Amino acid sequence: MTVAGTDDQRAASSVFSRRERFAIVGSTNDVVRDWLLAGVPEVCLATADEQTAGRGREGRNWFAPPGAALLLSLGFRPKWLSPDRVWRLAALVSLAMCEAAEEVAGLADGTIRLKWPNDLAVEDAGPADPRRGRLRKLAGVLGETDGLGSADPRAVIGLGINVDWPAVTFPSELAATMTSLHEVTGGRSIAPNDLMDAFTSRLEGGVARLREDRFQASGWLSRQVTNGREVRLEHPDGTDETLSARGVDLETGALIVAAPGSGQADRRVVSGEIRHVRLASADTAAQSPGLGV
């Protein structure tokens, strides 16, 4: 693990207890998990220019060329959150990055959407276009927890977002389902450091509000791209079903679904129950390999 430099002197806010940037690591999630195990208090933050063992949801691999993506992981000791609300940490991180990326890239509010349970995505076309629903994955979030409900709960939230990455160098097998801020802005060069500054500024305020039990519910709800649309849920056993997505549950973070036109009661689906969520009406970025953390 090669250290590129420490950011401790720039982390003047009391929000960050430890903050380091690495030239190359295996996984930033692993770095932060080890810090928490060693007793480092929250909130700790690791970033990397490159990862050799990045992973996503369900153990999928993730790769980005050095400097093309912003790769980070945050460590929390969420004694101040009940175990059934720890999912809000990942939601907070996602929202902070959506807002930061839109600001730095000069995008309209709401351009970056959330695809339940763990992706940041951008739609190819507007509401009037029949291709609406073609999502390209911009970023992924991976949350890992230990000891919830104990005296020492720990949560690591990792995020990888494609920043200054031209489409001509996208992996061929993923080019149709992924994007970057470089592409979304029509070729602008986006500095990862600028994005990082905007992100941490928003994160600090979000953590303070969440500690006071003030969750950004409206922002999280409004960015959900599945709301009011048909989705195909793919289960671990290989079966799938098409359902109407009613929304998301603010208490549990679950996806609220019901069979289309069936009159059946809504049911709640938690992320551990499914392998993929795809918009039923169009291709999505669901086959992207996840984030690299």
Coordinates of C-alpha atoms in Angstrom, one line a residue:
M1 CA 0.0 0.0 0.0
T2 CA 1.6 3.2 -1.2
V3 CA 0.8 6.5 0.6
A4 CA 0.4 9.4 -1.8
G5 CA -0.1 11.9 0.9
T6 CA -2.1 12.7 4.0
D7 CA -4.9 15.1 4.2
D8 CA -5.0 15.4 8.0
Q9 CA -3.7 19.0 7.9
R10 CA -6.6 20.0 5.6
A11 CA -9.3 18.2 7.7
A12 CA -9.8 21.1 10.0
S13 CA -13.4 20.1 10.6
S14 CA -13.9 17.8 13.6
V15 CA -16.1 15.6 11.4
F16 CA -13.0 13.7 10.2
S17 CA -10.8 12.0 12.7
R18 CA -8.5 10.6 10.1
R19 CA -8.2 11.3 6.4
E20 CA -5.6 9.9 4.0
R21 CA -5.1 9.6 0.3
F22 CA -3.2 6.7 -1.3
A23 CA -1.6 6.3 -4.7
I24 CA -2.6 2.6 -4.8
V25 CA -4.4 0.2 -2.5
G26 CA -6.2 -3.1 -2.7
S27 CA -9.5 -1.7 -1.5
T28 CA -10.3 1.5 0.3
N29 CA -13.1 -0.3 2.2
D30 CA -10.5 -2.7 3.6
V31 CA -8.3 0.2 4.7
V32 CA -11.1 1.9 6.6
R33 CA -12.4 -1.3 8.1
D34 CA -8.9 -2.0 9.5
W35 CA -8.8 1.6 10.9
L36 CA -12.1 1.0 12.7
L37 CA -10.8 -2.3 14.1
A38 CA -7.7 -0.5 15.4
G39 CA -9.9 1.9 17.3
V40 CA -9.9 5.0 15.0
P41 CA -13.0 7.1 15.8
E42 CA -15.5 8.2 13.3
V43 CA -15.6 9.8 10.7
C44 CA -12.5 8.4 8.9
L45 CA -11.9 8.8 5.2
A46 CA -9.6 7.0 2.8
T47 CA -9.3 7.8 -0.9
A48 CA -7.2 6.2 -3.6
D49 CA -5.9 7.0 -7.1
E50 CA -6.0 3.3 -8.0
Q51 CA -7.2 0.0 -6.5
T52 CA -6.1 -3.5 -7.3
A53 CA -8.9 -5.4 -5.6
G54 CA -11.9 -3.1 -5.8
R55 CA -15.2 -4.9 -5.3
G56 CA -18.9 -4.2 -5.6
R57 CA -22.1 -5.7 -4.5
E58 CA -22.1 -9.6 -4.3
G59 CA -18.3 -9.6 -4.7
R60 CA -18.2 -8.3 -8.2
N61 CA -14.9 -6.8 -9.4
W62 CA -14.5 -3.2 -10.3
F63 CA -11.8 -1.4 -12.2
A64 CA -11.0 2.1 -13.2
P65 CA -7.8 3.5 -14.8
P66 CA -5.6 5.6 -12.4
G67 CA -7.0 9.0 -12.0
A68 CA -10.2 8.3 -14.0
A69 CA -12.5 7.9 -11.0
L70 CA -12.9 9.2 -7.4
L71 CA -12.5 6.2 -5.1
L72 CA -13.3 6.6 -1.4
S73 CA -14.5 4.9 1.7
L74 CA -15.9 6.4 5.0
G75 CA -15.8 4.7 8.4
F76 CA -18.5 5.3 11.0
R77 CA -19.2 4.1 14.5
P78 CA -23.0 4.7 14.4
K79 CA -24.0 4.3 18.0
W80 CA -26.2 7.2 17.4
L81 CA -28.3 5.3 14.9
S82 CA -30.6 2.4 15.6
P83 CA -29.5 -0.7 13.7
D84 CA -32.5 -0.6 11.4
R85 CA -31.5 2.9 10.2
V86 CA -27.8 2.4 9.5
W87 CA -28.8 2.2 5.8
R88 CA -29.2 5.9 6.0
L89 CA -25.4 6.4 6.0
A90 CA -25.2 5.0 2.5
A91 CA -28.1 7.1 1.5
L92 CA -26.4 10.2 2.9
V93 CA -23.2 9.5 1.1
S94 CA -25.1 9.0 -2.2
L95 CA -27.0 12.2 -1.9
A96 CA -23.9 14.2 -1.0
M97 CA -22.1 12.9 -4.1
C98 CA -25.1 13.5 -6.4
E99 CA -25.3 17.2 -5.3
A100 CA -21.5 17.6 -5.4
A101 CA -21.1 16.1 -8.9
E102 CA -24.0 18.2 -10.3
E103 CA -22.3 21.4 -8.9
V104 CA -18.8 20.6 -10.1
A105 CA -19.9 19.4 -13.5
G106 CA -22.4 22.2 -14.0
L107 CA -25.4 19.8 -14.3
A108 CA -29.0 20.7 -13.6
D109 CA -30.4 19.6 -10.2
G110 CA -31.7 16.1 -10.4
T111 CA -29.6 15.0 -13.4
I112 CA -28.0 12.3 -11.4
R113 CA -30.6 9.7 -10.2
L114 CA -30.5 6.9 -7.6
K115 CA -31.3 3.4 -8.8
W116 CA -32.2 1.3 -5.8
P117 CA -30.3 -0.1 -4.0
N118 CA -26.8 1.1 -4.7
D119 CA -26.2 2.9 -8.0
L120 CA -25.9 6.5 -9.1
A121 CA -27.1 6.7 -12.7
V122 CA -27.9 9.1 -15.6
E123 CA -30.8 8.6 -18.1
D124 CA -29.9 8.8 -21.8
A125 CA -33.1 10.7 -22.8
G126 CA -35.7 13.1 -21.4
P127 CA -39.3 12.2 -20.4
A128 CA -40.7 12.8 -23.9
D129 CA -38.3 10.4 -25.5
P130 CA -39.4 6.8 -26.0
R131 CA -35.9 5.7 -25.0
R132 CA -36.5 7.1 -21.5
G133 CA -35.3 4.5 -19.0
R134 CA -31.9 3.7 -20.6
L135 CA -29.7 4.2 -17.6
R136 CA -26.0 4.5 -17.6
K137 CA -24.2 3.8 -14.3
L138 CA -22.1 6.7 -13.1
A139 CA -21.2 5.5 -9.6
G140 CA -21.9 2.7 -7.1
V141 CA -22.1 2.5 -3.3
L142 CA -21.2 -0.4 -1.2
G143 CA -22.0 -0.6 2.6
E144 CA -20.4 -3.1 4.9
T145 CA -21.3 -3.4 8.6
D146 CA -20.1 -5.2 11.7
G147 CA -21.4 -5.4 15.3
L148 CA -24.7 -3.6 14.7
G149 CA -26.7 -3.7 17.9
S150 CA -23.5 -4.2 20.0
A151 CA -21.4 -1.7 22.0
D152 CA -19.1 -1.3 19.0
P153 CA -21.1 -1.0 15.8
R154 CA -19.0 -0.2 12.7
A155 CA -20.1 0.8 9.2
V156 CA -17.9 1.3 6.1
I157 CA -19.5 3.1 3.2
G158 CA -17.5 3.0 -0.1
L159 CA -18.2 4.9 -3.2
G160 CA -16.6 4.9 -6.7
I161 CA -17.6 7.5 -9.2
N162 CA -16.4 7.7 -12.8
V163 CA -15.0 11.3 -13.2
D164 CA -12.5 12.2 -16.0
W165 CA -12.9 9.0 -18.0
P166 CA -13.5 9.3 -21.8
A167 CA -15.9 6.7 -23.3
V168 CA -13.3 5.7 -25.9
T169 CA -11.5 3.9 -23.0
F170 CA -14.5 2.3 -21.4
P171 CA -14.2 -1.5 -21.1
S172 CA -15.9 -2.9 -24.2
E173 CA -18.2 -5.2 -22.3
L174 CA -19.5 -2.3 -20.2
A175 CA -19.4 0.6 -22.6
A176 CA -23.2 0.4 -23.3
T177 CA -24.2 0.6 -19.7
M178 CA -21.7 3.0 -18.0
T179 CA -20.9 6.7 -18.2
S180 CA -18.7 9.3 -16.5
L181 CA -18.9 13.0 -15.6
H182 CA -16.6 13.6 -18.6
E183 CA -19.2 12.1 -20.9
V184 CA -22.3 13.5 -19.2
T185 CA -20.9 17.0 -19.6
G186 CA -20.0 16.6 -23.3
G187 CA -16.3 16.1 -22.7
R188 CA -15.4 18.5 -19.9
S189 CA -12.4 17.7 -17.9
I190 CA -13.5 17.3 -14.2
A191 CA -10.8 17.4 -11.5
P192 CA -11.4 14.6 -8.9
N193 CA -10.0 16.9 -6.2
D194 CA -12.6 19.6 -6.9
L195 CA -15.3 16.9 -6.7
M196 CA -13.8 15.6 -3.4
D197 CA -13.9 19.1 -1.8
A198 CA -17.6 19.6 -2.8
F199 CA -18.5 16.2 -1.6
T200 CA -16.8 16.4 1.8
S201 CA -18.4 19.8 2.4
R202 CA -21.9 18.4 1.9
L203 CA -21.1 15.3 3.8
E204 CA -20.1 17.2 6.9
G205 CA -23.5 19.0 7.0
G206 CA -25.4 15.8 6.3
V207 CA -23.7 13.9 9.1
A208 CA -24.5 16.7 11.5
R209 CA -28.2 16.6 10.5
L210 CA -28.4 12.8 10.6
R211 CA -27.0 12.9 14.2
E212 CA -30.0 15.0 15.0
D213 CA -32.3 12.5 13.3
R214 CA -32.8 14.8 10.4
F215 CA -32.6 12.7 7.3
Q216 CA -32.8 14.2 3.8
A217 CA -35.9 12.3 3.0
S218 CA -37.2 14.5 0.2
G219 CA -33.9 14.4 -1.7
W220 CA -33.6 10.7 -1.4
L221 CA -37.1 10.1 -2.5
S222 CA -37.1 12.5 -5.4
R223 CA -34.0 11.1 -7.0
Q224 CA -35.2 7.5 -7.1
V225 CA -35.4 6.5 -10.7
T226 CA -37.6 3.5 -10.1
N227 CA -40.5 5.4 -8.5
G228 CA -43.7 4.8 -10.4
R229 CA -42.2 2.5 -12.9
E230 CA -42.1 -1.2 -13.6
V231 CA -39.1 -3.1 -12.5
R232 CA -37.8 -6.6 -12.9
L233 CA -36.4 -8.1 -9.7
E234 CA -33.9 -10.9 -10.2
H235 CA -33.6 -13.3 -7.2
P236 CA -30.6 -15.2 -6.0
D237 CA -32.1 -18.5 -7.2
G238 CA -32.3 -17.2 -10.8
T239 CA -36.0 -16.5 -10.9
D240 CA -37.4 -13.0 -11.7
E241 CA -40.6 -11.1 -11.5
T242 CA -41.9 -7.8 -12.9
L243 CA -43.5 -5.5 -10.4
S244 CA -44.6 -1.9 -10.1
A245 CA -42.2 0.1 -7.9
R246 CA -44.4 2.3 -5.6
G247 CA -41.5 4.0 -3.9
V248 CA -39.0 3.5 -1.1
D249 CA -39.6 3.0 2.7
L250 CA -38.1 5.8 4.8
E251 CA -38.0 3.6 7.9
T252 CA -36.2 0.5 6.4
G253 CA -34.8 1.7 3.1
A254 CA -36.7 -1.1 1.4
L255 CA -38.1 -0.9 -2.2
I256 CA -41.9 -0.8 -2.1
V257 CA -43.4 -3.0 -4.9
A258 CA -46.7 -4.5 -5.9
A259 CA -47.9 -6.7 -8.8
P260 CA -49.1 -4.5 -11.7
G261 CA -52.9 -4.2 -11.7
S262 CA -53.3 -7.0 -9.3
G263 CA -54.9 -5.1 -6.4
Q264 CA -52.5 -6.9 -4.1
A265 CA -51.1 -5.2 -1.1
D266 CA -47.7 -3.5 -1.4
R267 CA -44.7 -5.4 -0.2
R268 CA -41.2 -4.4 0.9
V269 CA -38.1 -5.8 -0.6
V270 CA -34.7 -5.4 1.1
S271 CA -31.5 -5.4 -0.9
G272 CA -30.3 -8.7 0.5
E273 CA -33.3 -10.5 -1.1
I274 CA -32.4 -9.7 -4.7
R275 CA -29.4 -9.9 -7.1
H276 CA -30.5 -7.2 -9.6
V277 CA -33.1 -4.5 -10.1
R278 CA -33.7 -3.5 -13.7
L279 CA -36.2 -1.1 -15.2
A280 CA -38.6 -3.5 -17.1
S281 CA -39.2 -1.1 -20.0
A282 CA -35.6 -0.5 -21.1
D283 CA -32.0 -1.5 -20.8
T284 CA -30.3 -0.4 -17.7
A285 CA -26.8 -0.3 -16.2
A286 CA -27.6 -3.2 -13.8
Q287 CA -24.9 -5.4 -15.4
S288 CA -22.2 -2.9 -14.4
P289 CA -19.8 -4.6 -11.9
G290 CA -20.4 -2.3 -9.0
L291 CA -18.1 0.2 -7.4
G292 CA -14.5 -0.3 -6.5
V293 CA -14.0 0.0 -2.8

